[in-house]
Amino acid sequence: MNRSFGLLVLLATAAFAYADAVDDVKNSTKKLSEKGNYSWRTTTDLGNTGGNFRPGPTEGKTEREVGTYLSLTRGDNTTEAVLKDKKGALKTEDGWKSLSELTADDGGSPNRGRFIARILENFKAPAEEAEDLASKTKNLKKMAETYSGDLTDEGAKQFLVRFRPPGNSEGPSNAKGFAKFWIKDGILSKYEYHVKGTVNFNGQERDVDRTTTVEIKDVGSTKVKIPEEASKKLS
């Protein structure tokens, strides 16, 4: 009985510690959102699974009453995008186009703008993404100013496959990963997640080993300016 009771105490203590850690991270994302504005930089490392492709960083700014501005670097190309109230626009060689214009069906021919637009349709700013990430992290533990834990099976699959081409319904296999969060003065300042597994892309299986790092800055002092032409596409 004493041994069983001791085990129950340990399990209960671990459960409370996990709940407290999740609450800490979620509260830090809430405080970040309440500041109303912030900037961030997202970097991606594909390890040995990216071949010659090395994605560049994404620079982002968000201001509650104005919207979100993104600068996405992929290879040698940098693309500007703006988002507000579940609508968005992308700057193309032909000027600014709405996400709905870019994702319109044209027979399935390759189109870089449409590919990015589909990704942006599911975009989440860091405060929202980090909260979602924390909810899908099991055994979240605090160590000094960081919190870390393994992703659930659902979380690993979700963050491994951020975009799935139309008609490709196969999910990833062998998905696993972990997440880590940094909190400073009660506010989320950085988070990172590492996922790996096998994905099916156009009938071909590919191994993915990806680490995504998001560093948050200029909290409370960020200003966003939406270009006039882009603003028209958000109406």
mmCIF file of C-alpha atoms in Angstrom:
data_model
loop_
_atom_site.group_PDB
_atom_site.id
_atom_site.type_symbol
_atom_site.label_atom_id
_atom_site.label_comp_id
_atom_site.label_asym_id
_atom_site.label_seq_id
_atom_site.Cartn_x
_atom_site.Cartn_y
_atom_site.Cartn_z
ATOM 1 C CA MET A 1 0.000 0.000 0.000
ATOM 2 C CA ASN A 2 2.773 2.434 0.896
ATOM 3 C CA ARG A 3 4.584 1.730 -2.357
ATOM 4 C CA SER A 4 1.377 2.123 -4.368
ATOM 5 C CA PHE A 5 0.552 5.326 -2.542
ATOM 6 C CA GLY A 6 4.050 6.661 -3.236
ATOM 7 C CA LEU A 7 3.668 5.868 -6.943
ATOM 8 C CA LEU A 8 0.334 7.676 -7.052
ATOM 9 C CA VAL A 9 1.912 10.724 -5.420
ATOM 10 C CA LEU A 10 4.718 10.729 -7.985
ATOM 11 C CA LEU A 11 2.264 10.415 -10.872
ATOM 12 C CA ALA A 12 0.085 13.176 -9.492
ATOM 13 C CA THR A 13 3.097 15.435 -8.966
ATOM 14 C CA ALA A 14 4.272 14.841 -12.538
ATOM 15 C CA ALA A 15 0.776 15.572 -13.871
ATOM 16 C CA PHE A 16 0.568 18.848 -11.940
ATOM 17 C CA ALA A 17 4.067 19.856 -13.097
ATOM 18 C CA TYR A 18 3.096 19.181 -16.715
ATOM 19 C CA ALA A 19 -0.130 21.176 -16.386
ATOM 20 C CA ASP A 20 1.749 24.069 -14.803
ATOM 21 C CA ALA A 21 4.355 24.035 -17.597
ATOM 22 C CA VAL A 22 1.665 24.079 -20.298
ATOM 23 C CA ASP A 23 -0.116 26.936 -18.512
ATOM 24 C CA ASP A 24 3.153 28.893 -18.255
ATOM 25 C CA VAL A 25 3.772 28.636 -21.986
ATOM 26 C CA LYS A 26 0.176 29.429 -22.931
ATOM 27 C CA ASN A 27 0.143 32.429 -20.580
ATOM 28 C CA SER A 28 3.373 33.661 -22.174
ATOM 29 C CA THR A 29 1.758 33.523 -25.630
ATOM 30 C CA LYS A 30 -1.328 35.321 -24.310
ATOM 31 C CA LYS A 31 0.836 38.112 -22.895
ATOM 32 C CA LEU A 32 2.646 38.377 -26.221
ATOM 33 C CA SER A 33 -0.678 38.785 -28.031
ATOM 34 C CA GLU A 34 -1.867 41.351 -25.499
ATOM 35 C CA LYS A 35 1.123 43.571 -26.325
ATOM 36 C CA GLY A 36 -0.571 44.190 -29.656
ATOM 37 C CA ASN A 37 2.512 44.087 -31.852
ATOM 38 C CA TYR A 38 5.856 42.330 -32.287
ATOM 39 C CA SER A 39 8.390 41.191 -34.891
ATOM 40 C CA TRP A 40 10.039 37.835 -35.448
ATOM 41 C CA ARG A 41 12.522 35.880 -37.537
ATOM 42 C CA THR A 42 11.937 32.269 -38.534
ATOM 43 C CA THR A 43 14.776 30.042 -39.718
ATOM 44 C CA THR A 44 14.583 26.478 -41.016
ATOM 45 C CA ASP A 45 17.269 23.805 -41.028
ATOM 46 C CA LEU A 46 16.596 20.722 -43.150
ATOM 47 C CA GLY A 47 19.694 18.852 -42.023
ATOM 48 C CA ASN A 48 20.731 16.272 -44.585
ATOM 49 C CA THR A 49 17.242 15.932 -46.098
ATOM 50 C CA GLY A 50 17.079 19.204 -48.010
ATOM 51 C CA GLY A 51 19.539 18.326 -50.772
ATOM 52 C CA ASN A 52 20.860 21.528 -52.309
ATOM 53 C CA PHE A 53 17.823 23.485 -51.153
ATOM 54 C CA ARG A 54 18.453 25.703 -48.156
ATOM 55 C CA PRO A 55 15.407 27.834 -47.308
ATOM 56 C CA GLY A 56 16.167 31.360 -46.227
ATOM 57 C CA PRO A 57 14.573 33.137 -43.273
ATOM 58 C CA THR A 58 11.097 34.559 -42.928
ATOM 59 C CA GLU A 59 10.923 38.036 -41.394
ATOM 60 C CA GLY A 60 7.577 38.974 -39.912
ATOM 61 C CA LYS A 61 5.839 41.909 -38.266
ATOM 62 C CA THR A 62 2.340 42.085 -36.854
ATOM 63 C CA GLU A 63 0.269 44.943 -35.441
ATOM 64 C CA ARG A 64 -3.212 44.174 -34.164
ATOM 65 C CA GLU A 65 -5.139 46.980 -35.861
ATOM 66 C CA VAL A 66 -3.061 47.050 -39.058
ATOM 67 C CA GLY A 67 -2.196 43.489 -40.072
ATOM 68 C CA THR A 68 0.787 41.245 -40.657
ATOM 69 C CA TYR A 69 3.682 41.768 -43.059
ATOM 70 C CA LEU A 70 5.951 38.919 -44.162
ATOM 71 C CA SER A 71 9.165 38.726 -46.160
ATOM 72 C CA LEU A 72 9.780 35.116 -47.201
ATOM 73 C CA THR A 73 13.109 34.015 -48.664
ATOM 74 C CA ARG A 74 13.181 30.714 -50.535
ATOM 75 C CA GLY A 75 16.388 29.982 -52.410
ATOM 76 C CA ASP A 76 17.311 33.100 -54.372
ATOM 77 C CA ASN A 77 13.781 34.554 -54.245
ATOM 78 C CA THR A 78 12.255 36.860 -51.649
ATOM 79 C CA THR A 79 8.501 37.352 -51.601
ATOM 80 C CA GLU A 80 6.438 39.958 -49.739
ATOM 81 C CA ALA A 81 3.045 39.099 -48.306
ATOM 82 C CA VAL A 82 0.427 40.782 -46.130
ATOM 83 C CA LEU A 83 -2.369 39.247 -44.054
ATOM 84 C CA LYS A 84 -5.343 40.648 -42.193
ATOM 85 C CA ASP A 85 -8.655 39.245 -40.950
ATOM 86 C CA LYS A 86 -8.155 35.857 -42.676
ATOM 87 C CA LYS A 87 -7.417 37.541 -45.997
ATOM 88 C CA GLY A 88 -4.046 37.985 -47.649
ATOM 89 C CA ALA A 89 -2.103 39.204 -50.639
ATOM 90 C CA LEU A 90 1.200 38.313 -52.264
ATOM 91 C CA LYS A 91 3.498 40.512 -54.333
ATOM 92 C CA THR A 92 4.160 38.904 -57.713
ATOM 93 C CA GLU A 93 5.900 39.988 -60.916
ATOM 94 C CA ASP A 94 2.489 41.302 -61.999
ATOM 95 C CA GLY A 95 1.915 43.276 -58.820
ATOM 96 C CA TRP A 96 -0.048 42.416 -55.688
ATOM 97 C CA LYS A 97 -2.581 39.594 -55.968
ATOM 98 C CA SER A 98 -4.985 38.258 -53.351
ATOM 99 C CA LEU A 99 -4.537 34.724 -52.057
ATOM 100 C CA SER A 100 -7.888 33.786 -53.581
ATOM 101 C CA GLU A 101 -6.693 34.958 -56.997
ATOM 102 C CA LEU A 102 -3.476 32.975 -56.700
ATOM 103 C CA THR A 103 -5.134 29.757 -55.522
ATOM 104 C CA ALA A 104 -7.810 29.763 -58.244
ATOM 105 C CA ASP A 105 -7.764 26.511 -60.248
ATOM 106 C CA ASP A 106 -5.877 26.849 -63.548
ATOM 107 C CA GLY A 107 -5.548 23.212 -64.464
ATOM 108 C CA GLY A 108 -2.864 22.311 -61.984
ATOM 109 C CA SER A 109 0.129 23.821 -63.781
ATOM 110 C CA PRO A 110 3.119 24.621 -61.511
ATOM 111 C CA ASN A 111 2.936 28.069 -59.988
ATOM 112 C CA ARG A 112 5.259 29.316 -57.239
ATOM 113 C CA GLY A 113 2.873 32.095 -56.217
ATOM 114 C CA ARG A 114 0.009 29.643 -55.780
ATOM 115 C CA PHE A 115 2.209 27.310 -53.726
ATOM 116 C CA ILE A 116 3.140 30.101 -51.294
ATOM 117 C CA ALA A 117 -0.466 31.350 -51.214
ATOM 118 C CA ARG A 118 -1.707 27.922 -50.108
ATOM 119 C CA ILE A 119 0.840 27.908 -47.302
ATOM 120 C CA LEU A 120 -0.262 31.381 -46.200
ATOM 121 C CA GLU A 121 -3.917 30.316 -46.103
ATOM 122 C CA ASN A 122 -3.009 28.284 -42.997
ATOM 123 C CA PHE A 123 -0.555 30.823 -41.560
ATOM 124 C CA LYS A 124 -0.424 31.394 -37.814
ATOM 125 C CA ALA A 125 1.528 34.215 -36.191
ATOM 126 C CA PRO A 126 4.025 33.070 -33.513
ATOM 127 C CA ALA A 127 1.755 33.706 -30.510
ATOM 128 C CA GLU A 128 -0.961 31.496 -31.982
ATOM 129 C CA GLU A 129 1.397 28.877 -33.410
ATOM 130 C CA ALA A 130 3.335 28.523 -30.151
ATOM 131 C CA GLU A 131 0.126 28.049 -28.165
ATOM 132 C CA ASP A 132 -0.941 25.308 -30.585
ATOM 133 C CA LEU A 133 2.514 23.751 -30.371
ATOM 134 C CA ALA A 134 2.414 23.699 -26.558
ATOM 135 C CA SER A 135 -0.984 21.996 -26.560
ATOM 136 C CA LYS A 136 0.496 19.209 -28.698
ATOM 137 C CA THR A 137 3.598 18.695 -26.534
ATOM 138 C CA LYS A 138 3.566 15.882 -23.985
ATOM 139 C CA ASN A 139 5.603 15.691 -20.790
ATOM 140 C CA LEU A 140 6.405 19.402 -21.041
ATOM 141 C CA LYS A 141 9.018 20.217 -18.399
ATOM 142 C CA LYS A 142 10.608 23.396 -17.121
ATOM 143 C CA MET A 143 14.383 23.779 -16.914
ATOM 144 C CA ALA A 144 15.599 27.254 -15.872
ATOM 145 C CA GLU A 145 13.948 29.663 -18.351
ATOM 146 C CA THR A 146 13.061 27.004 -20.946
ATOM 147 C CA TYR A 147 10.265 24.482 -21.335
ATOM 148 C CA SER A 148 10.608 21.403 -23.520
ATOM 149 C CA GLY A 149 8.954 18.096 -24.328
ATOM 150 C CA ASP A 150 8.203 15.566 -27.051
ATOM 151 C CA LEU A 151 5.405 16.211 -29.519
ATOM 152 C CA THR A 152 2.332 14.003 -29.453
ATOM 153 C CA ASP A 153 1.800 11.757 -32.478
ATOM 154 C CA GLU A 154 -0.830 14.192 -33.745
ATOM 155 C CA GLY A 155 1.458 17.174 -33.177
ATOM 156 C CA ALA A 156 4.422 15.559 -34.930
ATOM 157 C CA LYS A 157 2.295 14.789 -37.996
ATOM 158 C CA GLN A 158 0.767 18.268 -38.042
ATOM 159 C CA PHE A 159 4.045 20.156 -37.825
ATOM 160 C CA LEU A 160 5.842 17.784 -40.179
ATOM 161 C CA VAL A 161 3.354 18.370 -42.991
ATOM 162 C CA ARG A 162 2.525 22.079 -42.993
ATOM 163 C CA PHE A 163 1.286 21.999 -46.583
ATOM 164 C CA ARG A 164 -0.166 19.114 -48.576
ATOM 165 C CA PRO A 165 -0.720 19.473 -52.349
ATOM 166 C CA PRO A 166 -4.335 19.102 -53.566
ATOM 167 C CA GLY A 167 -5.234 15.455 -54.165
ATOM 168 C CA ASN A 168 -2.503 14.147 -51.879
ATOM 169 C CA SER A 169 -4.388 12.636 -48.955
ATOM 170 C CA GLU A 170 -1.640 10.412 -47.603
ATOM 171 C CA GLY A 171 -0.337 11.458 -44.225
ATOM 172 C CA PRO A 172 3.253 11.204 -43.014
ATOM 173 C CA SER A 173 4.665 8.037 -41.434
ATOM 174 C CA ASN A 174 7.127 7.547 -38.579
ATOM 175 C CA ALA A 175 6.520 11.137 -37.489
ATOM 176 C CA LYS A 176 8.093 12.297 -34.245
ATOM 177 C CA GLY A 177 9.510 15.487 -32.807
ATOM 178 C CA PHE A 178 10.033 17.770 -29.843
ATOM 179 C CA ALA A 179 9.441 21.403 -28.957
ATOM 180 C CA LYS A 180 11.238 23.951 -26.799
ATOM 181 C CA PHE A 181 10.072 27.344 -25.536
ATOM 182 C CA TRP A 182 11.959 30.310 -24.048
ATOM 183 C CA ILE A 183 10.151 32.781 -21.783
ATOM 184 C CA LYS A 184 11.530 36.123 -20.626
ATOM 185 C CA ASP A 185 9.727 38.337 -18.112
ATOM 186 C CA GLY A 186 6.639 36.181 -18.551
ATOM 187 C CA ILE A 187 6.486 36.672 -22.332
ATOM 188 C CA LEU A 188 7.398 34.164 -25.031
ATOM 189 C CA SER A 189 10.719 35.234 -26.583
ATOM 190 C CA LYS A 190 11.649 32.193 -28.693
ATOM 191 C CA TYR A 191 10.491 28.720 -29.598
ATOM 192 C CA GLU A 192 11.832 25.839 -31.637
ATOM 193 C CA TYR A 193 10.525 22.534 -32.878
ATOM 194 C CA HIS A 194 12.249 19.596 -34.537
ATOM 195 C CA VAL A 195 10.250 17.090 -36.568
ATOM 196 C CA LYS A 196 11.255 14.100 -38.645
ATOM 197 C CA GLY A 197 9.490 11.397 -40.599
ATOM 198 C CA THR A 198 8.563 10.249 -44.101
ATOM 199 C CA VAL A 199 6.140 12.188 -46.295
ATOM 200 C CA ASN A 200 4.505 11.292 -49.598
ATOM 201 C CA PHE A 201 4.864 14.019 -52.197
ATOM 202 C CA ASN A 202 3.355 13.409 -55.641
ATOM 203 C CA GLY A 203 3.683 9.665 -55.240
ATOM 204 C CA GLN A 204 7.263 9.735 -53.967
ATOM 205 C CA GLU A 205 8.332 9.126 -50.383
ATOM 206 C CA ARG A 206 10.762 11.614 -48.915
ATOM 207 C CA ASP A 207 12.503 11.696 -45.562
ATOM 208 C CA VAL A 208 12.189 14.995 -43.719
ATOM 209 C CA ASP A 209 14.344 16.138 -40.803
ATOM 210 C CA ARG A 210 13.487 19.785 -40.073
ATOM 211 C CA THR A 211 14.245 22.202 -37.257
ATOM 212 C CA THR A 212 12.285 25.459 -37.165
ATOM 213 C CA THR A 213 13.391 28.299 -34.877
ATOM 214 C CA VAL A 214 11.329 31.436 -34.221
ATOM 215 C CA GLU A 215 12.938 34.391 -32.433
ATOM 216 C CA ILE A 216 10.631 37.194 -31.269
ATOM 217 C CA LYS A 217 11.715 40.807 -30.877
ATOM 218 C CA ASP A 218 10.542 44.435 -30.686
ATOM 219 C CA VAL A 219 7.528 43.489 -28.584
ATOM 220 C CA GLY A 220 5.318 46.525 -28.065
ATOM 221 C CA SER A 221 7.310 48.763 -30.430
ATOM 222 C CA THR A 222 6.733 47.152 -33.851
ATOM 223 C CA LYS A 223 4.983 49.188 -36.549
ATOM 224 C CA VAL A 224 3.452 47.680 -39.691
ATOM 225 C CA LYS A 225 2.736 49.572 -42.899
ATOM 226 C CA ILE A 226 0.634 47.848 -45.549
ATOM 227 C CA PRO A 227 1.318 49.064 -49.138
ATOM 228 C CA GLU A 228 -1.746 50.753 -50.667
ATOM 229 C CA GLU A 229 -1.953 48.312 -53.584
ATOM 230 C CA ALA A 230 -1.789 45.363 -51.187
ATOM 231 C CA SER A 231 -4.406 46.912 -48.905
ATOM 232 C CA LYS A 232 -6.892 46.991 -51.793
ATOM 233 C CA LYS A 233 -6.522 43.222 -52.135
ATOM 234 C CA LEU A 234 -7.498 42.755 -48.485
ATOM 235 C CA SER A 235 -10.878 44.462 -48.838
#
